Coordinates of C-alpha atoms in Angstrom, one line a residue:
X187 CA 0.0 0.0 0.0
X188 CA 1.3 3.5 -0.6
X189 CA 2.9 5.4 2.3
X190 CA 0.8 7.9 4.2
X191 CA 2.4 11.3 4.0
X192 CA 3.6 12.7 7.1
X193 CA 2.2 15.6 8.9
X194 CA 4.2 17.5 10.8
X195 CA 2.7 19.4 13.8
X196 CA 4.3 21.6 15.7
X197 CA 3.2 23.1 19.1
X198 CA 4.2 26.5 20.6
X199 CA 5.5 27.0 24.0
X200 CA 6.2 29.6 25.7
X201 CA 6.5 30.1 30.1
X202 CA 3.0 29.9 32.0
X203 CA 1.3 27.8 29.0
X204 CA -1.4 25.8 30.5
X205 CA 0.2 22.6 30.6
X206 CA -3.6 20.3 29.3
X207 CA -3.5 22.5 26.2
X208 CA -0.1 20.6 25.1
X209 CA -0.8 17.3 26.4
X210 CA -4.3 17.2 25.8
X211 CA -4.0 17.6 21.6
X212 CA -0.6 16.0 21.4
X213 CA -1.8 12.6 23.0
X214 CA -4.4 12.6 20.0
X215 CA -2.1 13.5 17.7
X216 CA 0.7 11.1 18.8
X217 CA -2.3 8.1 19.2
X218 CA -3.4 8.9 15.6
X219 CA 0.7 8.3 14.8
X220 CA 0.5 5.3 16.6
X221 CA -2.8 3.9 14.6
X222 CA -1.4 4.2 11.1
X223 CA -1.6 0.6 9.3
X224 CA 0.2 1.0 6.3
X225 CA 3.6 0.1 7.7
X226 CA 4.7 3.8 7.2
X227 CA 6.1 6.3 9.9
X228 CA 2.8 7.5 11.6
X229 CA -0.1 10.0 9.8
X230 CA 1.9 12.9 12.4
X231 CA 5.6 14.1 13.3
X232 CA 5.0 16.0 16.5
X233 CA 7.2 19.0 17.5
X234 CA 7.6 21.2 20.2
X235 CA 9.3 24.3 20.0
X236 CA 10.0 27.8 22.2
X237 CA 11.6 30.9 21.3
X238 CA 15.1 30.5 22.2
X239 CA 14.3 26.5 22.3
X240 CA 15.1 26.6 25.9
X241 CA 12.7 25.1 28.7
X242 CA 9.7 26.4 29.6
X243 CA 7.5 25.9 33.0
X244 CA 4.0 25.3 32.9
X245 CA 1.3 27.4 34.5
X246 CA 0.9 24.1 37.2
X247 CA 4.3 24.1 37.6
X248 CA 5.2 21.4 35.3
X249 CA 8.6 22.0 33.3
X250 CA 8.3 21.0 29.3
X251 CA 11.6 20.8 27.5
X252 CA 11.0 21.6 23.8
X253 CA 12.5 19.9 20.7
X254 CA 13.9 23.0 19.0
X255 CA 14.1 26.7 18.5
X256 CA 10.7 28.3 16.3
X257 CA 13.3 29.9 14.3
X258 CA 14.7 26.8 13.6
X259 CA 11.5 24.6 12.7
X260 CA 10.9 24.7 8.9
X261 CA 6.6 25.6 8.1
X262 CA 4.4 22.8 9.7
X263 CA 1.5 21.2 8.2
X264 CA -0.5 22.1 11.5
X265 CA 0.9 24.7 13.9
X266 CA -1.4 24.8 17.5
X267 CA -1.1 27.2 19.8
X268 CA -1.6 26.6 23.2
X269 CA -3.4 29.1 25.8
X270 CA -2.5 30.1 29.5
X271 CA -1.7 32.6 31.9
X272 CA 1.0 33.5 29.5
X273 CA -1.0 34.7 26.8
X274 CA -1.4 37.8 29.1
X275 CA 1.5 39.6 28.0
X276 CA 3.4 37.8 25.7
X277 CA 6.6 38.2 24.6
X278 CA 6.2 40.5 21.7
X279 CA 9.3 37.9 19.9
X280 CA 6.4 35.9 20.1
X281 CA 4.1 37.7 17.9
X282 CA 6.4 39.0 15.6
X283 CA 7.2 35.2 14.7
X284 CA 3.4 33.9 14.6
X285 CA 3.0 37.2 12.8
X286 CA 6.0 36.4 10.0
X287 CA 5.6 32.3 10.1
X288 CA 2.1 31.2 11.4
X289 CA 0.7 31.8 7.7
X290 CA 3.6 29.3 6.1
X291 CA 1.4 26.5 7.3
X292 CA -1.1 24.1 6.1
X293 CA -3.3 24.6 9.1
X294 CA -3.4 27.0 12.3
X295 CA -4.6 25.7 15.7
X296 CA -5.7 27.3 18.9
X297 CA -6.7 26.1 22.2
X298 CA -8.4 28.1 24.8
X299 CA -6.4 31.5 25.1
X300 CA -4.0 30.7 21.9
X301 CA -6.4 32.8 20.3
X302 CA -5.2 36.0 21.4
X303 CA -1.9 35.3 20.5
X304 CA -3.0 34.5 16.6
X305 CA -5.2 37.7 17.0
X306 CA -2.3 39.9 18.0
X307 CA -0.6 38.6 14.8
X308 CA -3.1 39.3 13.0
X309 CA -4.1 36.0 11.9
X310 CA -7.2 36.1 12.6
X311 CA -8.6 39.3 11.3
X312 CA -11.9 38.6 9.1
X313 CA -12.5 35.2 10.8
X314 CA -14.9 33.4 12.7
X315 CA -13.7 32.0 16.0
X316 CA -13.7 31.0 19.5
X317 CA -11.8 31.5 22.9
X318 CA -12.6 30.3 26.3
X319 CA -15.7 31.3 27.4
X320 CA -14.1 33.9 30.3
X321 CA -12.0 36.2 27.7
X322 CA -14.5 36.3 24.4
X323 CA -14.8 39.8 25.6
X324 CA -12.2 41.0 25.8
X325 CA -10.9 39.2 22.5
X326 CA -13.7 41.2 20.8
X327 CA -13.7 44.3 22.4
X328 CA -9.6 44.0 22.0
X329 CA -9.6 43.0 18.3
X330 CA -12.8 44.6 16.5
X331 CA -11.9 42.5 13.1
X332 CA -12.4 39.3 14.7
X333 CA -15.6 37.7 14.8
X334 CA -16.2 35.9 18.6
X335 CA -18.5 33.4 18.8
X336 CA -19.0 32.6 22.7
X337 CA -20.8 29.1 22.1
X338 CA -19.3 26.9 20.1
X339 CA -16.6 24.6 22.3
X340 CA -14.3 25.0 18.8
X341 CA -15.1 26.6 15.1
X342 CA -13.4 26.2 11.6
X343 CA -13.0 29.0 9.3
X344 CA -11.3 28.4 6.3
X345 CA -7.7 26.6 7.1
X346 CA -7.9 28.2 11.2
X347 CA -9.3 26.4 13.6
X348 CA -10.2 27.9 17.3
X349 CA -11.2 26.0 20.7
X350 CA -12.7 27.0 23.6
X351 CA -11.1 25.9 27.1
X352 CA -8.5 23.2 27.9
X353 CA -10.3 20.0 27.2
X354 CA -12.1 21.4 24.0
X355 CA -8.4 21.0 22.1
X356 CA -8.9 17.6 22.7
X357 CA -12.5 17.9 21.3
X358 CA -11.2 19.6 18.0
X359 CA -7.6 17.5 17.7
X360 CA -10.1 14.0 17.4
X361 CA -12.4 16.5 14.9
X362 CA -8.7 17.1 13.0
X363 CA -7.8 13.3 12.7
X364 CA -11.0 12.1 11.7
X365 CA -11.0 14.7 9.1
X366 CA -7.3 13.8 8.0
X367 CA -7.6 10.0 8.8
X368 CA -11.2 9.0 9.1
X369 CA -14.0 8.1 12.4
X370 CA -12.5 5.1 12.7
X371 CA -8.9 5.9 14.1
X372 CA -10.4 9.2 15.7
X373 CA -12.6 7.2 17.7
X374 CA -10.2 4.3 18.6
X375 CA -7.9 7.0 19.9
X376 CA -10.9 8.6 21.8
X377 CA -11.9 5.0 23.5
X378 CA -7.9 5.1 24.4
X379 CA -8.1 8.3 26.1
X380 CA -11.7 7.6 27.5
X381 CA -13.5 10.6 25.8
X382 CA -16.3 10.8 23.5
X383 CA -15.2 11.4 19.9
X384 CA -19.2 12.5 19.0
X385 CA -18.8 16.0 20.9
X386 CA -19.6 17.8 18.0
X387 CA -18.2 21.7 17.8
X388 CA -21.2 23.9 18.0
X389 CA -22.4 22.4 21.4
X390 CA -22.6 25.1 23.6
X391 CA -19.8 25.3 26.2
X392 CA -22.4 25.4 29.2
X393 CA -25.4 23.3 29.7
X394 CA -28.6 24.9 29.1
X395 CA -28.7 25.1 33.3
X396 CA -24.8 26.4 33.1
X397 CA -25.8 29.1 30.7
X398 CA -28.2 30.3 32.2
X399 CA -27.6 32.2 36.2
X400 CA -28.8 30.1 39.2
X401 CA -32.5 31.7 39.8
X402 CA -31.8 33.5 43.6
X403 CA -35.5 33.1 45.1
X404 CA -36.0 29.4 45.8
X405 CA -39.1 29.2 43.9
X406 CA -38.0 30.2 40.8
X407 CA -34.8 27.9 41.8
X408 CA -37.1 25.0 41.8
X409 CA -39.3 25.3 38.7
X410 CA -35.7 25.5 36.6
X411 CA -34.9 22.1 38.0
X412 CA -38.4 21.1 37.2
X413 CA -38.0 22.2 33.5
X414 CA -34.6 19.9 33.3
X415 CA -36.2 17.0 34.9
X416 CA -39.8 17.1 33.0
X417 CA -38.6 18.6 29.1
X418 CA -42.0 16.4 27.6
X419 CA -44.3 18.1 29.9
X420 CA -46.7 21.7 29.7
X421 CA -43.8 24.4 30.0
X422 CA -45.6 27.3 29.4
X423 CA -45.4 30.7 30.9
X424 CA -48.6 29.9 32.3
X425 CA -48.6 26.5 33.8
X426 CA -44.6 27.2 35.1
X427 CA -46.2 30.8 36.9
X428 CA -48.5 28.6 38.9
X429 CA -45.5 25.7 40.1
X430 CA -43.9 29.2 41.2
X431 CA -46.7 30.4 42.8
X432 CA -46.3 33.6 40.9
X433 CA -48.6 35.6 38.5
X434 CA -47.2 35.0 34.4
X435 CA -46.3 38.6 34.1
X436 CA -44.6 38.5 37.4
X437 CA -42.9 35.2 36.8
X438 CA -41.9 36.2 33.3
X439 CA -40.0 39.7 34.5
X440 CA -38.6 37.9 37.8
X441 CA -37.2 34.7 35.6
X442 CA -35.5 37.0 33.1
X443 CA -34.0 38.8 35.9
X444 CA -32.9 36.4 38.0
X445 CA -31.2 34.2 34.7
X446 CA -30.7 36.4 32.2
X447 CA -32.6 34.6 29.8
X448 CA -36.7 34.4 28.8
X449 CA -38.6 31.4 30.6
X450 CA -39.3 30.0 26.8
X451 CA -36.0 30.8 26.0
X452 CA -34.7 28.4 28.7
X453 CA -37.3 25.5 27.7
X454 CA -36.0 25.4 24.4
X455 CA -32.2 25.0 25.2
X456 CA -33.0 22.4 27.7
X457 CA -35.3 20.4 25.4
X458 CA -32.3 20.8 22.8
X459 CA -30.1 19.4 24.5
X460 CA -32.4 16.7 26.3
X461 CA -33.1 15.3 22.5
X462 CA -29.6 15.6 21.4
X463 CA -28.6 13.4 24.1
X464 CA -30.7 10.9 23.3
X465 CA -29.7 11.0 19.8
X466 CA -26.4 10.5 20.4
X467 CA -27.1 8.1 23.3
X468 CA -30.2 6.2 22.8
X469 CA -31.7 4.1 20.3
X470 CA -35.1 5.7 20.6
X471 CA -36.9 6.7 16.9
X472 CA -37.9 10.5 16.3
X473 CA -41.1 10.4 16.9
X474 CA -40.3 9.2 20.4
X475 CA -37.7 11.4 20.7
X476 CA -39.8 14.4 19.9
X477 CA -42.7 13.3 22.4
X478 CA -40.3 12.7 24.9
X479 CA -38.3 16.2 24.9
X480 CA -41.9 18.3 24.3
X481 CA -41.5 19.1 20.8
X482 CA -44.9 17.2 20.0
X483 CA -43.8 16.4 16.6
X484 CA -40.8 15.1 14.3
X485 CA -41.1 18.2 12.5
X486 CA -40.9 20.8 15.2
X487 CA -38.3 18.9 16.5
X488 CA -36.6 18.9 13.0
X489 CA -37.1 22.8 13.0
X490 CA -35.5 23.2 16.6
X491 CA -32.6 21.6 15.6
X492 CA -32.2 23.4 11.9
X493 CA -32.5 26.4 13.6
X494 CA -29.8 25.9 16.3
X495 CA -27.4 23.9 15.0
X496 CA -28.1 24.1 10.9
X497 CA -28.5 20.2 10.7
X498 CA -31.6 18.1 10.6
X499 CA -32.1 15.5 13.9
X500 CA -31.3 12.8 11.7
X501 CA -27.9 13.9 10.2
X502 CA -27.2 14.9 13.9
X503 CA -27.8 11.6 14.5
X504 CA -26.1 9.9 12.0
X505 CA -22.7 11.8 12.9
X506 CA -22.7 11.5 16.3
X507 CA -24.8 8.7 17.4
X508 CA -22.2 6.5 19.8
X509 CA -22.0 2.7 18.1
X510 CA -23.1 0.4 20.8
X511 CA -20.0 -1.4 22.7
X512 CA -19.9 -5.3 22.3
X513 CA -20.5 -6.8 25.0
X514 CA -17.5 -8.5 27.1
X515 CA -17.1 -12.4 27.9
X516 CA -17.4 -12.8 31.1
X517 CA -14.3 -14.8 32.7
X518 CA -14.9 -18.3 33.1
X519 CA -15.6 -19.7 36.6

């Protein structure tokens, strides 16, 4: 069989990089290496790389010791760049070399906070991207030519790719390998490393309940645990005033306030996410599906999900529905 050919990635370091956004992508990327079946060298050549090429120390305290110099490292196919407490204030070396270099690749990567560092190069000027969920601010109010999307856990726009926070590289690394290699080595690495490879990138980075604030007046508390527990049942404005003992005008201002979001508002993202986890769970049809998450019919259902997350329930389905797990032999006696 012909030899795969070889991408190289190389991974930026620099002094108080938070340590998960190295490890985490570069164990998928070294498994994917390790999964090749052609007899050739491995699907990725993995490089690390600081300015000077000396050590750098973690954010946790962890010392990594990189392959090379970045002035040394000819252009990669992939070039990631980590996030941490060093993306503060760079080293403005740094910049000027993501600034001179980062285009030279194939493919630009960021995890968590990497994203300001491409933005201060001005990489990603006129893109579509994402950041950890605490500094899409600030990367917006700081960079006006960027486009922030808060939700997604990571996005792809054009050859750049963006994550959200520390586990999410590992999230869109598995997304990267099955798009270079296939779903069948991505999701052998992510049974390996005990993930799910179906975390697809435009689930929200909260929970509907994590979205949304904690309701302070107990009543209120208690209906939004009633609206996770009960998505099939009557959630209107109406019949969720009376559980809270409160008039519907008076319930609907005092919700609102209290989570930031509209009562109806809330009902849909929970029932959202209620039938996308038992698409990608369960082996319930549509029709049940809808009944059960309080959409009524396939079609409403199919017009929640279009709406949201641009793809039908049964292509959501289809690409991220978790292949049941043979069962094991049990040990003889």
């Amino acid at each position: 069989m012909p030899q795969r050919s070889v991408r190289t990635v190389l991974v930026v370091l620099f002094d108080d990089v938070q340590s998960l956004d190295v490890t985490g992508p570069v164990e998928v990327f070294a498994g994917a290496a390790l999964q090749t079946r052609d007899g050739g060298p491995g699907a990725y050549r993995i490089r690390t790389a600081s300015l000077d090429g000396a050590p750098v120390r973690t954010s946790s305290g962890l010392t990594l010791v990189p392959d090379a110099a970045l002035a040394d490292e000819p252009a990669p196919h992939t070039l990631l760049v980590p996030g941490g407490q060093g993306t503060r204030a760079p080293d403005p070396r740094l910049i000027k070399w993501l600034r001179e270099n980062a285009p030279r690749a194939e493919r630009l990567v960021s995890v968590c906070t990497g994203a300001l560092l491409l933005a201060a190069a001005g990489l990603l000027d006129g893109r579509r991207v994402t950041t950890h969920w605490v500094v899409t601010d600030h990367l917006a109010r700081t960079y006006p030519a960027v486009e922030v999307d808060p939700d997604p856990i990571y996005l792809r726009d054009g050859n750049v790719a963006t994550s959200a926070g520390v586990t999410s590289g590992i999230d869109l690394a598995l997304a990267l390998v099955e798009e270079d290699l296939g779903r069948d080595i991505a999701l052998t690495i992510a049974r390996h490393l005990v993930v799910f490879l179906r975390r697809p990138g435009n689930q929200a980075q909260f929970s509907a309940q994590l979205a949304a604030q904690t309701a302070q007046r107990e009543p209120l508390r208690e209906v939004q645990q009633w609206i996770t527990e009960h998505p099939g049942d009557d959630l209107s404005v109406e019949s969720l005033a009376e559980r809270a003992r409160l008039s519907p005008r008076h319930f609907s201002r005092a919700f609102q306030s209290e989570t930031g979001t509209t009562p109806g508002r809330y009902v849909d993202r929970v029932r959202l996410e209620h039938a996308r986890r038992l698409l990608e769970d369960s082996t319930d049809g549509i029709e049940e599906i809808s009944r059960t998450c309080g959409y009524g019919t396939p079609e409403a259902m199919r017009r929640a999900f279009v709406k949201s997350l641009g793809t039908p329930p049964m292509e959501y389905r289809r690409r991220f529905h978790a292949p049941a797990q043979p069962a094991r032999p049990r040990p003889a006696r």
